[in-house]
């Protein structure tokens, strides 16, 4: 039966809109297309290029090395050295990658390299090229380690392995402080690391707080761990540097977390609350009383035997004399100990029995740089410390959320350098160098 003209016209339009049937391919074309597909599909079914086994092995070793470095950084010099040696070997395997990243273009890394170059020039030209002068320069190798580690963290696919290892290591190290009454062998170990422990645990507590605030870690986990580390520093730690650094970082955390209009009032309130909590700590009270009594006795000319406070005052006085007499170009790092003993001799009739009368550093990094390297070294060192803090103020929270964390850690290190030669010390210098490398990378990938 024939349909009406209207239906016939509709069927005609539908046939015109239907796509044409694909043309049959000849056997030669089918073989060509099949060879093309076989070269593409097996690479990666989800669209990612295949990774060579050598690159997978390289990334695996790099991730493991970063994790181990973070874990051992606070309490094991052997573990830190082995991890850094493994990462150094990886640097030799990827020199072109490091060169393409141009770490010296990062201002903090570039200023550090200039400072290291000045120390080398001042040491070798002023004191000669000897094994002793090479050893003096090697004490500042963290300035070279920092850009290399920054580059390796940029290359790494999982740079957060370092921060994860660091937080786990900090929690383990804090647990050792509470277990020391049950394990007597931990007492001498923790006492020898009381300065680095207080500084490192205070900084790790602040970083855990920032991880929770910025959403990099669950808030309850990050804040709980930060409180645990802070309580450890206050109630189980003996280092005065850690107490002071924790107070500084507490103010930084309050300032960054509070609303813009309420930053100063909130920061002052948090600092007052922190001082109140610290006043309930027996170690803090004992250290305050000891510091006050020994400082008064030392100022009155009384030599207090085995007094840490008296030794620090003596070190500061002698370091100030050396810096005042050699502020232009310094004594040189190799000759600093000789000039230090010469400065203290007139006040003690040539006796070297007074604690703090002889030393190779004044336990103050600013006096160390000014006395050993002169004004150029001090200016470069202060610029190296101040740049992260200045950039944090310039960029602001919205532009770079992690820049403020970088500046806060730099401020904590600058505070600690008032009472210790932190860059010269192995644990503190490596801790700050490794952590600053990770923070600078984290700032780029916010």
PDB file of N, CA and C in Angstrom, residues 12 34 49-50 64 101 110 117 153 156 192 197 200 211 219 274 294-296 301 316 328 335 370 381 390 399 401 422:
ATOM      1  N   UNK A  12      12.072  10.868   2.892  1.00  0.00           N
ATOM      2  CA  UNK A  12      13.162  11.334   2.047  1.00  0.00           C
ATOM      3  C   UNK A  12      14.112  12.250   2.796  1.00  0.00           C
ATOM      4  N   UNK A  34      46.145  -0.899  11.703  1.00  0.00           N
ATOM      5  CA  UNK A  34      46.373  -1.769  12.857  1.00  0.00           C
ATOM      6  C   UNK A  34      47.755  -1.586  13.433  1.00  0.00           C
ATOM      7  N   UNK A  49      51.867   8.854  29.365  1.00  0.00           N
ATOM      8  CA  UNK A  49      52.982   8.194  28.692  1.00  0.00           C
ATOM      9  C   UNK A  49      53.650   7.191  29.614  1.00  0.00           C
ATOM     10  N   UNK A  50      54.181   6.162  29.021  1.00  0.00           N
ATOM     11  CA  UNK A  50      54.879   5.148  29.796  1.00  0.00           C
ATOM     12  C   UNK A  50      56.157   5.723  30.388  1.00  0.00           C
ATOM     13  N   UNK A  64      62.377   7.564  48.811  1.00  0.00           N
ATOM     14  CA  UNK A  64      62.851   6.904  50.031  1.00  0.00           C
ATOM     15  C   UNK A  64      63.903   7.751  50.742  1.00  0.00           C
ATOM     16  N   UNK A 101      66.923  23.644  36.155  1.00  0.00           N
ATOM     17  CA  UNK A 101      66.089  24.281  37.167  1.00  0.00           C
ATOM     18  C   UNK A 101      66.663  25.615  37.646  1.00  0.00           C
ATOM     19  N   UNK A 110      70.315  31.935  46.061  1.00  0.00           N
ATOM     20  CA  UNK A 110      71.389  32.723  45.467  1.00  0.00           C
ATOM     21  C   UNK A 110      72.189  33.494  46.503  1.00  0.00           C
ATOM     22  N   UNK A 117      80.454  31.677  48.859  1.00  0.00           N
ATOM     23  CA  UNK A 117      81.595  32.096  48.040  1.00  0.00           C
ATOM     24  C   UNK A 117      82.465  33.107  48.787  1.00  0.00           C
ATOM     25  N   UNK A 153      64.104  18.132  45.256  1.00  0.00           N
ATOM     26  CA  UNK A 153      62.689  18.135  45.630  1.00  0.00           C
ATOM     27  C   UNK A 153      61.814  18.625  44.489  1.00  0.00           C
ATOM     28  N   UNK A 156      61.547  15.537  42.308  1.00  0.00           N
ATOM     29  CA  UNK A 156      60.806  14.431  42.917  1.00  0.00           C
ATOM     30  C   UNK A 156      59.314  14.539  42.614  1.00  0.00           C
ATOM     31  N   UNK A 192      72.110  15.910  75.646  1.00  0.00           N
ATOM     32  CA  UNK A 192      73.092  16.414  74.679  1.00  0.00           C
ATOM     33  C   UNK A 192      72.432  17.086  73.485  1.00  0.00           C
ATOM     34  N   UNK A 197      66.691  19.882  70.044  1.00  0.00           N
ATOM     35  CA  UNK A 197      65.372  19.283  70.242  1.00  0.00           C
ATOM     36  C   UNK A 197      64.312  20.352  70.456  1.00  0.00           C
ATOM     37  N   UNK A 200      63.849  22.288  67.076  1.00  0.00           N
ATOM     38  CA  UNK A 200      63.229  21.485  66.030  1.00  0.00           C
ATOM     39  C   UNK A 200      61.790  21.129  66.330  1.00  0.00           C
ATOM     40  N   UNK A 211      49.832  22.997  58.347  1.00  0.00           N
ATOM     41  CA  UNK A 211      49.256  21.940  57.514  1.00  0.00           C
ATOM     42  C   UNK A 211      47.751  21.816  57.764  1.00  0.00           C
ATOM     43  N   UNK A 219      42.409  18.532  60.136  1.00  0.00           N
ATOM     44  CA  UNK A 219      42.611  19.507  61.200  1.00  0.00           C
ATOM     45  C   UNK A 219      42.796  18.843  62.558  1.00  0.00           C
ATOM     46  N   UNK A 274      50.091  31.825  76.278  1.00  0.00           N
ATOM     47  CA  UNK A 274      51.251  30.944  76.198  1.00  0.00           C
ATOM     48  C   UNK A 274      52.196  31.140  77.366  1.00  0.00           C
ATOM     49  N   UNK A 294      72.316  33.218  88.057  1.00  0.00           N
ATOM     50  CA  UNK A 294      73.666  33.142  87.487  1.00  0.00           C
ATOM     51  C   UNK A 294      74.037  34.425  86.760  1.00  0.00           C
ATOM     52  N   UNK A 295      73.064  35.073  86.121  1.00  0.00           N
ATOM     53  CA  UNK A 295      73.356  36.337  85.439  1.00  0.00           C
ATOM     54  C   UNK A 295      73.729  37.422  86.446  1.00  0.00           C
ATOM     55  N   UNK A 296      73.015  37.486  87.574  1.00  0.00           N
ATOM     56  CA  UNK A 296      73.356  38.469  88.603  1.00  0.00           C
ATOM     57  C   UNK A 296      74.742  38.209  89.187  1.00  0.00           C
ATOM     58  N   UNK A 301      80.803  39.839  89.139  1.00  0.00           N
ATOM     59  CA  UNK A 301      82.181  39.376  89.128  1.00  0.00           C
ATOM     60  C   UNK A 301      82.402  38.024  89.761  1.00  0.00           C
ATOM     61  N   UNK A 316      79.566  35.749  75.079  1.00  0.00           N
ATOM     62  CA  UNK A 316      79.057  36.957  74.434  1.00  0.00           C
ATOM     63  C   UNK A 316      80.033  38.119  74.600  1.00  0.00           C
ATOM     64  N   UNK A 328      85.815  44.881  60.136  1.00  0.00           N
ATOM     65  CA  UNK A 328      85.919  45.219  58.709  1.00  0.00           C
ATOM     66  C   UNK A 328      85.931  43.955  57.852  1.00  0.00           C
ATOM     67  N   UNK A 335      91.208  31.343  62.210  1.00  0.00           N
ATOM     68  CA  UNK A 335      91.937  32.041  63.269  1.00  0.00           C
ATOM     69  C   UNK A 335      91.027  32.584  64.367  1.00  0.00           C
ATOM     70  N   UNK A 370      80.210  38.447  62.038  1.00  0.00           N
ATOM     71  CA  UNK A 370      80.896  39.739  62.080  1.00  0.00           C
ATOM     72  C   UNK A 370      82.342  39.583  62.529  1.00  0.00           C
ATOM     73  N   UNK A 381      74.605  37.417  55.578  1.00  0.00           N
ATOM     74  CA  UNK A 381      73.874  36.487  56.434  1.00  0.00           C
ATOM     75  C   UNK A 381      72.517  37.056  56.837  1.00  0.00           C
ATOM     76  N   UNK A 390      60.671  39.097  54.407  1.00  0.00           N
ATOM     77  CA  UNK A 390      60.250  40.260  53.620  1.00  0.00           C
ATOM     78  C   UNK A 390      59.324  39.844  52.479  1.00  0.00           C
ATOM     79  N   UNK A 399      48.041  35.609  47.741  1.00  0.00           N
ATOM     80  CA  UNK A 399      48.902  35.316  46.598  1.00  0.00           C
ATOM     81  C   UNK A 399      49.715  34.044  46.803  1.00  0.00           C
ATOM     82  N   UNK A 401      49.922  31.270  49.963  1.00  0.00           N
ATOM     83  CA  UNK A 401      49.597  30.900  51.346  1.00  0.00           C
ATOM     84  C   UNK A 401      50.782  30.382  52.138  1.00  0.00           C
ATOM     85  N   UNK A 422      73.612  28.694  65.136  1.00  0.00           N
ATOM     86  CA  UNK A 422      72.783  27.631  64.571  1.00  0.00           C
ATOM     87  C   UNK A 422      73.268  27.178  63.204  1.00  0.00           C
TER      88      UNK A 422
END
